[in-house]
mmCIF file of C-alpha atoms in Angstrom:
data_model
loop_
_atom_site.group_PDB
_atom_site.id
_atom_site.type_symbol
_atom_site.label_atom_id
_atom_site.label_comp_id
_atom_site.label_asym_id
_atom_site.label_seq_id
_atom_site.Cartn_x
_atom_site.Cartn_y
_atom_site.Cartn_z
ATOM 1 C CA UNK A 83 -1.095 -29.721 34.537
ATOM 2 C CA UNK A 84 1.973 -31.296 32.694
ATOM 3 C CA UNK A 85 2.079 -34.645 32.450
ATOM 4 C CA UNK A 86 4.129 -36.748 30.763
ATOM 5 C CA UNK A 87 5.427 -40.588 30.121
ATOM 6 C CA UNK A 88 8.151 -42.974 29.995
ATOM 7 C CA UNK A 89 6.351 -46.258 28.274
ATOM 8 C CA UNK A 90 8.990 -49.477 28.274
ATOM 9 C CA UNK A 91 7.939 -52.852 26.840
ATOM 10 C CA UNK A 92 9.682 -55.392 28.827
ATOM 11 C CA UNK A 93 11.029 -57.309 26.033
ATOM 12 C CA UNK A 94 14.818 -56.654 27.087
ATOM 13 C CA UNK A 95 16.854 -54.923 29.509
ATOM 14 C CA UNK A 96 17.234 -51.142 28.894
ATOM 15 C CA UNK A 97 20.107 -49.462 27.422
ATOM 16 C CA UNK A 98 21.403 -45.911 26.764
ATOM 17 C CA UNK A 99 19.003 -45.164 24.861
ATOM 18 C CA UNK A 100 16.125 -45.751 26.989
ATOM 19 C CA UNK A 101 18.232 -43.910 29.615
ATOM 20 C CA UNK A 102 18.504 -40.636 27.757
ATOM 21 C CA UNK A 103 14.372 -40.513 26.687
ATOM 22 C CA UNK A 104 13.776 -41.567 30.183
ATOM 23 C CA UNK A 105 16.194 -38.775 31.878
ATOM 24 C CA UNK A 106 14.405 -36.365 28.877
ATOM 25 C CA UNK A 107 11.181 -36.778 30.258
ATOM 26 C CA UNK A 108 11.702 -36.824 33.624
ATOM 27 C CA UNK A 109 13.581 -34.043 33.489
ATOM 28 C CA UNK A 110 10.957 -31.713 31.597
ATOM 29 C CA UNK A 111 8.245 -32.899 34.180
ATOM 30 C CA UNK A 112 10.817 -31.979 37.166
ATOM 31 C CA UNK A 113 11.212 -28.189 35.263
ATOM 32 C CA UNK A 114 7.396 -28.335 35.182
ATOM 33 C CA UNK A 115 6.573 -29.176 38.519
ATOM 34 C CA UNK A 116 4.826 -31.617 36.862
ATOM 35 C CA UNK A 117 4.350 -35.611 36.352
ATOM 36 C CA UNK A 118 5.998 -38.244 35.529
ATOM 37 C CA UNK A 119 3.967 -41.144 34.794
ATOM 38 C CA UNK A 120 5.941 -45.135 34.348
ATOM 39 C CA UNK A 121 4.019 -47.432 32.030
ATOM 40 C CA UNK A 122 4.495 -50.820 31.408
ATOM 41 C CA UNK A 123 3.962 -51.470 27.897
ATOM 42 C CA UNK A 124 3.785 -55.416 27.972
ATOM 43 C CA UNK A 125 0.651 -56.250 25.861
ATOM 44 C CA UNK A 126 2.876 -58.834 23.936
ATOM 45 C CA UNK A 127 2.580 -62.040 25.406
ATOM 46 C CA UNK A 128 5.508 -63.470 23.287
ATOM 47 C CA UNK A 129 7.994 -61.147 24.072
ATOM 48 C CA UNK A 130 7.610 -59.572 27.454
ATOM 49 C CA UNK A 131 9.492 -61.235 30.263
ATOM 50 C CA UNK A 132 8.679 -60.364 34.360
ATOM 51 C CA UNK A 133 12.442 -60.155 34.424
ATOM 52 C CA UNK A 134 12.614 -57.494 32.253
ATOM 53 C CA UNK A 135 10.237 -55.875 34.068
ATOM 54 C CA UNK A 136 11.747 -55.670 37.208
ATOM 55 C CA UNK A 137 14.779 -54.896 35.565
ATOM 56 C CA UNK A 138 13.323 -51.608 34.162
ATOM 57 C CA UNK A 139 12.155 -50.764 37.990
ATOM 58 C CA UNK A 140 15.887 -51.161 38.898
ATOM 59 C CA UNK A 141 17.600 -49.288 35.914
ATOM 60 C CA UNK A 142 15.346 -46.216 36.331
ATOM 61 C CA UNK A 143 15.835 -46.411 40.183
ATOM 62 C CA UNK A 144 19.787 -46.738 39.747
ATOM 63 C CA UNK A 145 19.244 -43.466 37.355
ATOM 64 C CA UNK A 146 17.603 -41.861 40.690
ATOM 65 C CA UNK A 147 14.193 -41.307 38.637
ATOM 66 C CA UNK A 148 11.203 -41.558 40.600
ATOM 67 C CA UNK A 149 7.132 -41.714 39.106
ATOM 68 C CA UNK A 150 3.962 -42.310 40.310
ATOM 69 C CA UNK A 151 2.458 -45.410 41.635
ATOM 70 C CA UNK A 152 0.854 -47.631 40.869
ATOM 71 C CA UNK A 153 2.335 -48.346 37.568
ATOM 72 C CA UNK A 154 -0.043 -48.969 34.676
ATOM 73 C CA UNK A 155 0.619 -52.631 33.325
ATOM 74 C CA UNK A 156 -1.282 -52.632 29.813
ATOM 75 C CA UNK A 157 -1.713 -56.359 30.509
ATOM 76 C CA UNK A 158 -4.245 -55.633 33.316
ATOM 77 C CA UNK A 159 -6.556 -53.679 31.056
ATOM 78 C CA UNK A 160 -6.984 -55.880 28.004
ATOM 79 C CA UNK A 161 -10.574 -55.260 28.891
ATOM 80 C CA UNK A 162 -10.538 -51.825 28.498
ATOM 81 C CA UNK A 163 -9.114 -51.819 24.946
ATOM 82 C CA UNK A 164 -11.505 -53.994 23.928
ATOM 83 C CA UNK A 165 -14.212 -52.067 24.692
ATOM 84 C CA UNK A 166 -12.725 -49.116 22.612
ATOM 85 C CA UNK A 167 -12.461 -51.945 19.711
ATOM 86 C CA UNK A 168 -15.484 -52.690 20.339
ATOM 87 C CA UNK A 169 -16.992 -49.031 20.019
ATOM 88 C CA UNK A 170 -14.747 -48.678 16.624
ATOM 89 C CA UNK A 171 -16.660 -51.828 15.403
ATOM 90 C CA UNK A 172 -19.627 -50.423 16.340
ATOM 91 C CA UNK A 173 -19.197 -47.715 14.340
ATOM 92 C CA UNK A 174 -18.349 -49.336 11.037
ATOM 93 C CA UNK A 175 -14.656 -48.030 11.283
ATOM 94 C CA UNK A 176 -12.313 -51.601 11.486
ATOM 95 C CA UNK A 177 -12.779 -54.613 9.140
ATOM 96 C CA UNK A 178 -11.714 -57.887 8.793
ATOM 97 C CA UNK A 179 -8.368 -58.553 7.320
ATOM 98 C CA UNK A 180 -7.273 -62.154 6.871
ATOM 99 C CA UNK A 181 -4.015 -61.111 4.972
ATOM 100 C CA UNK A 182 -0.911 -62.665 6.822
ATOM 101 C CA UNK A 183 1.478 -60.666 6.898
ATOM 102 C CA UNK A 184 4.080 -62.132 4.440
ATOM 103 C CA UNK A 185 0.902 -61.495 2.190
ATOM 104 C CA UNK A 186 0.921 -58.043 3.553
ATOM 105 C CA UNK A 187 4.397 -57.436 2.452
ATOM 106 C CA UNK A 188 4.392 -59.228 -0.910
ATOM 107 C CA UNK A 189 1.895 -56.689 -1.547
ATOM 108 C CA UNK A 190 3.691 -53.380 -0.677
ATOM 109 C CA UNK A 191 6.822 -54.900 -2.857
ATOM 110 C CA UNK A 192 4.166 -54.883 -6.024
ATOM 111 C CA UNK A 193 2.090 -51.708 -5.207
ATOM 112 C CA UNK A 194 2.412 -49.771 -8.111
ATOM 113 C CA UNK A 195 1.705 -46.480 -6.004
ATOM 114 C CA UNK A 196 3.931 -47.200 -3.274
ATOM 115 C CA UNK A 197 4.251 -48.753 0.378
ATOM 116 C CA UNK A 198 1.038 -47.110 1.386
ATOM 117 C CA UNK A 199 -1.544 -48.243 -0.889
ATOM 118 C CA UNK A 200 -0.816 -51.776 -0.274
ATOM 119 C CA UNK A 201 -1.043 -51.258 3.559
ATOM 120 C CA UNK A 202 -4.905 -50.377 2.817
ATOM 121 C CA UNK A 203 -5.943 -54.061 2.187
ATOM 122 C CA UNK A 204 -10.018 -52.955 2.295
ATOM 123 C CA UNK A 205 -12.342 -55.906 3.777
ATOM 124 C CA UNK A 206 -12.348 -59.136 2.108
ATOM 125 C CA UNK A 207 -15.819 -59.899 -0.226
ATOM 126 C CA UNK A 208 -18.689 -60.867 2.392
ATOM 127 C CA UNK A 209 -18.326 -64.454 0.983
ATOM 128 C CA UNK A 210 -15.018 -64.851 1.357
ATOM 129 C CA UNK A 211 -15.173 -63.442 4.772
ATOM 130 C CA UNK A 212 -17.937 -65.889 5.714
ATOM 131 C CA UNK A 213 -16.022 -68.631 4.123
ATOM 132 C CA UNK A 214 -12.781 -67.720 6.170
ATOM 133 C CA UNK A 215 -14.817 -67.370 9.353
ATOM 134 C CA UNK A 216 -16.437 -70.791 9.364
ATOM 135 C CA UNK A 217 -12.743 -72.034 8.556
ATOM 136 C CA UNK A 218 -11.991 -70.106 12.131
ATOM 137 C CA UNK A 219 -9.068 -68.313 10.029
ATOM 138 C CA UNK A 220 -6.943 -65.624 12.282
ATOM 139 C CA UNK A 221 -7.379 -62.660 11.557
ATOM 140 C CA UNK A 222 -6.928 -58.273 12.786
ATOM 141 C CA UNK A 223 -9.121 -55.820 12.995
ATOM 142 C CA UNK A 224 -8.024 -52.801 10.709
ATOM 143 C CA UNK A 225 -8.682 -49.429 10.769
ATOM 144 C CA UNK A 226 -10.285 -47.967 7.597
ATOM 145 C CA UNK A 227 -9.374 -45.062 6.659
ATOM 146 C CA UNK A 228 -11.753 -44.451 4.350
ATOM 147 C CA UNK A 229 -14.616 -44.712 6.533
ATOM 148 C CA UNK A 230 -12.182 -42.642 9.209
ATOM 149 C CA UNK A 231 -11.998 -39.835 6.588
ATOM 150 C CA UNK A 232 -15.653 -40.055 6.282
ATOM 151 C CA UNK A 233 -16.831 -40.139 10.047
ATOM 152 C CA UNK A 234 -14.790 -36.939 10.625
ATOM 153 C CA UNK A 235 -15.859 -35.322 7.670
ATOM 154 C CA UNK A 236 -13.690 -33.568 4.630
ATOM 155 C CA UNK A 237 -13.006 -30.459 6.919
ATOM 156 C CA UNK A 238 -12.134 -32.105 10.185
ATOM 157 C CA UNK A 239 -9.385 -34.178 7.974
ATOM 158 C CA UNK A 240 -8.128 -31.851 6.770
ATOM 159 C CA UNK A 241 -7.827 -30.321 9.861
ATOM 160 C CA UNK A 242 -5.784 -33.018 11.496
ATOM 161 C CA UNK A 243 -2.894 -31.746 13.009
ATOM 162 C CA UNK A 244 -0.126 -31.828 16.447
ATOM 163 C CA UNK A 245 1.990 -29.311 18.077
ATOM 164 C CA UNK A 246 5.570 -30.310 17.800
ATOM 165 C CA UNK A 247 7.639 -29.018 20.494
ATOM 166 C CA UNK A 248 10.777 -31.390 19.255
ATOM 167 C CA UNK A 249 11.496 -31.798 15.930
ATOM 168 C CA UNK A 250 11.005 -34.468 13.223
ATOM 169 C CA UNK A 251 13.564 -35.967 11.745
ATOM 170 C CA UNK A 252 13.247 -34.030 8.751
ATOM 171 C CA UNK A 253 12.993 -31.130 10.894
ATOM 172 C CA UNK A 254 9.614 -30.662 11.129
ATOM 173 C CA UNK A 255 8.446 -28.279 14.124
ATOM 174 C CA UNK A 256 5.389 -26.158 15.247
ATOM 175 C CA UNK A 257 1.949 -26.903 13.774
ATOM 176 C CA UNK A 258 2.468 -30.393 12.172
ATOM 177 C CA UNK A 259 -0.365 -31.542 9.479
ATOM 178 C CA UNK A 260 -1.331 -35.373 10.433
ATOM 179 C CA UNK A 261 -1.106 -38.163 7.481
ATOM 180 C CA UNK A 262 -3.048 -40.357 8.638
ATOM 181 C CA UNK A 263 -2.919 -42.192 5.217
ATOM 182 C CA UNK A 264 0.874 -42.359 5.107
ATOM 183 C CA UNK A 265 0.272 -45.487 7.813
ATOM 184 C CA UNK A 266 -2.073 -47.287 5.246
ATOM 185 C CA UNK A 267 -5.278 -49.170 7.116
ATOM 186 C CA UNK A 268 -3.360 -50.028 10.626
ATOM 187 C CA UNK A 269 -4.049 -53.162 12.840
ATOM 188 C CA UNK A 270 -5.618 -52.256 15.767
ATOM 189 C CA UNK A 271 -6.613 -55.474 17.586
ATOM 190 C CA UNK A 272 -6.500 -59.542 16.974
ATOM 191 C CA UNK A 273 -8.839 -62.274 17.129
ATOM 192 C CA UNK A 274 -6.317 -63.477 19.576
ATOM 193 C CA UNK A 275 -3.705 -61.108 21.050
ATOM 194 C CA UNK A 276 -6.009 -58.166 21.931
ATOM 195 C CA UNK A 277 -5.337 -54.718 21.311
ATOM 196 C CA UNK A 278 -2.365 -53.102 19.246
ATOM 197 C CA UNK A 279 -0.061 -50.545 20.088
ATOM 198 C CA UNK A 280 -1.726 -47.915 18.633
ATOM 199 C CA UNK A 281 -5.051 -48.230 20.171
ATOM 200 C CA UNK A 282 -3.576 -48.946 23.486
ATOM 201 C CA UNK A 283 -1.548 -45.836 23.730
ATOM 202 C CA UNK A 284 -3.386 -43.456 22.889
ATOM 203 C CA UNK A 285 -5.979 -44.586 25.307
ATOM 204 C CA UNK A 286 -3.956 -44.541 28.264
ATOM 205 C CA UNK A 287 -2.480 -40.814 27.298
ATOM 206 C CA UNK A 288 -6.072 -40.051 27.365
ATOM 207 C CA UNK A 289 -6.799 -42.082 30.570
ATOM 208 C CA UNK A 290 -3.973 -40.811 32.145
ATOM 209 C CA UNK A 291 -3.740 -37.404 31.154
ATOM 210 C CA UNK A 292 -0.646 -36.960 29.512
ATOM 211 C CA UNK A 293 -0.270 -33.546 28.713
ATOM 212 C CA UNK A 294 3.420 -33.902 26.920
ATOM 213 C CA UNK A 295 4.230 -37.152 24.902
ATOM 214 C CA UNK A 296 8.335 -37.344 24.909
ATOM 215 C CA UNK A 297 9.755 -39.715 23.185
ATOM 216 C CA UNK A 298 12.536 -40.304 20.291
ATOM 217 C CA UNK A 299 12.034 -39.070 16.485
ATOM 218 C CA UNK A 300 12.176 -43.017 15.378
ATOM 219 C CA UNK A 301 8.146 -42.844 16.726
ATOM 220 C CA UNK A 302 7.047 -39.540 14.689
ATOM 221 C CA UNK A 303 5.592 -41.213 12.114
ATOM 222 C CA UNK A 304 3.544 -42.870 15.030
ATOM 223 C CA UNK A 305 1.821 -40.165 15.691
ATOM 224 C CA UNK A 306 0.349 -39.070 12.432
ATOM 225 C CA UNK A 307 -2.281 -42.393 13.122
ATOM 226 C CA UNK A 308 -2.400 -41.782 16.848
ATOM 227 C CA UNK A 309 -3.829 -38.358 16.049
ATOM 228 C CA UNK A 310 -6.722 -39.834 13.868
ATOM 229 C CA UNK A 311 -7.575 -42.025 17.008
ATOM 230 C CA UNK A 312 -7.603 -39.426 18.818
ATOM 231 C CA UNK A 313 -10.184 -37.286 16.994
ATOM 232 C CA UNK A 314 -12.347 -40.361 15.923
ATOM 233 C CA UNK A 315 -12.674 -41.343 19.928
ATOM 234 C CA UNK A 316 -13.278 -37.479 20.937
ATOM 235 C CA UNK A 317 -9.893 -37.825 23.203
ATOM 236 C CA UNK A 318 -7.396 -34.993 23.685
ATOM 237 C CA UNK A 319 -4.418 -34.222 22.469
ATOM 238 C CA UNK A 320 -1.027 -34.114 23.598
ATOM 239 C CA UNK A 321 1.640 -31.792 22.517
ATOM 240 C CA UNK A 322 4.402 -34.027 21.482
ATOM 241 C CA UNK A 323 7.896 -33.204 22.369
ATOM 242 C CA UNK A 324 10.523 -35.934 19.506
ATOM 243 C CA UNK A 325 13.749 -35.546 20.927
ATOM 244 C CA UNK A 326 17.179 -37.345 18.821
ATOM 245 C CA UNK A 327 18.232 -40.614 18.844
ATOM 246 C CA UNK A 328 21.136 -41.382 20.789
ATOM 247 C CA UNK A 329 23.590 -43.240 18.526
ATOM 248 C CA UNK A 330 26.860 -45.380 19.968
ATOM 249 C CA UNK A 331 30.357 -45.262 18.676
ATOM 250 C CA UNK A 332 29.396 -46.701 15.339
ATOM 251 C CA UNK A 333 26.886 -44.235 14.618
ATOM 252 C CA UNK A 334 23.817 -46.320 15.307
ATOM 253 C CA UNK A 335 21.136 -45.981 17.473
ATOM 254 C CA UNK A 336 21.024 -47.760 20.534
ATOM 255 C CA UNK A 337 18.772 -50.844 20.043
ATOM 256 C CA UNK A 338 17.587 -54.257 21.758
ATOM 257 C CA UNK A 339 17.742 -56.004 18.506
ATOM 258 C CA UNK A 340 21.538 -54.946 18.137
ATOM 259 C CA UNK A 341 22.268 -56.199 21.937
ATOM 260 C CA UNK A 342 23.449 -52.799 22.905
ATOM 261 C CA UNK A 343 25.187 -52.955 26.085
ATOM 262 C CA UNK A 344 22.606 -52.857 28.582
ATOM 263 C CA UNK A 345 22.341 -50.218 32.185
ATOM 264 C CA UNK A 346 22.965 -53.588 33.824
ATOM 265 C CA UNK A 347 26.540 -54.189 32.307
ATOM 266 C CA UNK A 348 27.469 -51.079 32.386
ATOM 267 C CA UNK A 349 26.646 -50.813 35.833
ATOM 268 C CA UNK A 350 28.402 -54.243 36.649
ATOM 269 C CA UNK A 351 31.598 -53.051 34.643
ATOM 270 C CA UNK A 352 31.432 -49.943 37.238
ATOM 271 C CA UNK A 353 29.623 -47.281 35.874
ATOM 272 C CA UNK A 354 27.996 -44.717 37.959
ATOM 273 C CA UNK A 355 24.379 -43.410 37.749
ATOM 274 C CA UNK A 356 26.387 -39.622 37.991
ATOM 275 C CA UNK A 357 28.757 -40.641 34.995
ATOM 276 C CA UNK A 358 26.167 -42.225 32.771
ATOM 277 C CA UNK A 359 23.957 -38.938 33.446
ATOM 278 C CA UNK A 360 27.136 -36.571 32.581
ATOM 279 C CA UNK A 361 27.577 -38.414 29.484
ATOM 280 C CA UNK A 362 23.842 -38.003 28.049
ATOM 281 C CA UNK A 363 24.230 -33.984 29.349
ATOM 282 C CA UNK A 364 21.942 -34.083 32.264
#
């Protein structure tokens, strides 16, 4: 059955933009006869705000979008992604990485290779690890692709691809070939914040059974790891659907960081839900 998603984090009010890849994905469940699944993305303590949640439950309401219930709050199933963590560990796949990330980042600037080669830190020596660890040092979990590329095998890798519905934004359409490696050895948990984007997403696309992941081109590149997750945990996967970015007056894209006007002040200054929807061509 189709199924697809509309994932907030409530770190902000929504704006345009979340308006048009909301109304994008509702709208191809609706042609489907399908779903249309609301998840709460809030697995950052620091930034998420209940306010913001409820205000995403009243923008998307005002829009006249309805989903199924209940809503998934990724808060209420740290548990869950740890145990996928866990089963990673288990396997040999994540490591230790005690960079910070201004370390992180000094390193990409002097990678002789590039951006990617830097972003594969490898483990630390065992007796620096063990020296770190008794200093009760933070550190994240990262995936390695090495001993990714290995677990799957030469073929399988090779193999990696998605079906792009969309389009990247270079264009790229059809049967998509993952890089996995372009994403260098990703964080996918914390000694103390839990799980990472990456590994919580695509487990609730799998839990959930998200047929159709619709979302904007500025998270393509996202799904070249999400893929290798995918395949290493034996999950499905999703055709993905990138739609354009919808860009203001100014020619950039709506963003929270930018304080684009929000649904809220638009809606204050007298906006209707019919309007808005007529100006994003639904």
């Amino acid at each position: 059955m189709f199924a697809t998603r509309f994932a907030p984090s409530p770190t902000g009010r929504l704006h345009k933009g979340h308006a048009f890849s909301a109304l994008t994905a509702w709208s191809a469940a609706k042609a489907e006869d399908g779903r249309f699944v609301l998840r709460i993305e809030d697995i950052d303590p620091t930034r998420c705000r209940p306010e913001f949640e409820a205000g995403i439950y009243e923008d998307l309401a005002w829009l006249g979008l309805d989903w199924e219930t209940p809503v998934r709050r990724q808060s209420e199933h740290l548990a869950d992604y740890a145990a996928v963590g866990e089963a990673l560990r288990a396997r040999g796949l994540l490591y230790r990485c005690f960079r910070t990330r201004k370390e992180i980042l000094d390193a990409i600037g002097d990678a002789p290779h590039g951006p990617a080669e830097a972003a594969r830190p490898g483990p630390h020596p065992a007796e620096e690890e063990a020296r770190l660890l008794a200093e009760e040092r933070p550190f994240a979990w990262r995936l390695s692709l090495d001993r990714a590329k290995a677990a799957l095998g030469g073929a399988a890798w090779e193999a990696l691809s998605f079906v792009e519905e969309g389009a990247g934004p270079n264009g790229e359409t059809g049967l998509v070939k993952a890089r996995p490696e372009t994403a260098g050895d990703v964080v996918l948990a914390r000694k103390d914040a839990g799980a990472a984007y990456h590994l919580a997403v695509t487990h609730d696309d799998a839990l959930q059974g998200i047929s159709h992941v619709i979302r904007g081109q500025d998270l393509f590149e996202a799904t070249n790891i999400q893929r290798l997750i995918q395949a290493l945990m034996g999950w499905p996967a999703p055709v993905y659907r990138h739609h354009r970015l919808l860009t203001g007056p100014d020619g950039r894209r709506y963003a929270k960081r930018d304080r684009s006007a929000t649904l809220s002040e638009l809606r204050a200054d007298g906006l209707t839900p019919e309007a808005l929807k007529a100006e994003l061509g639904f």
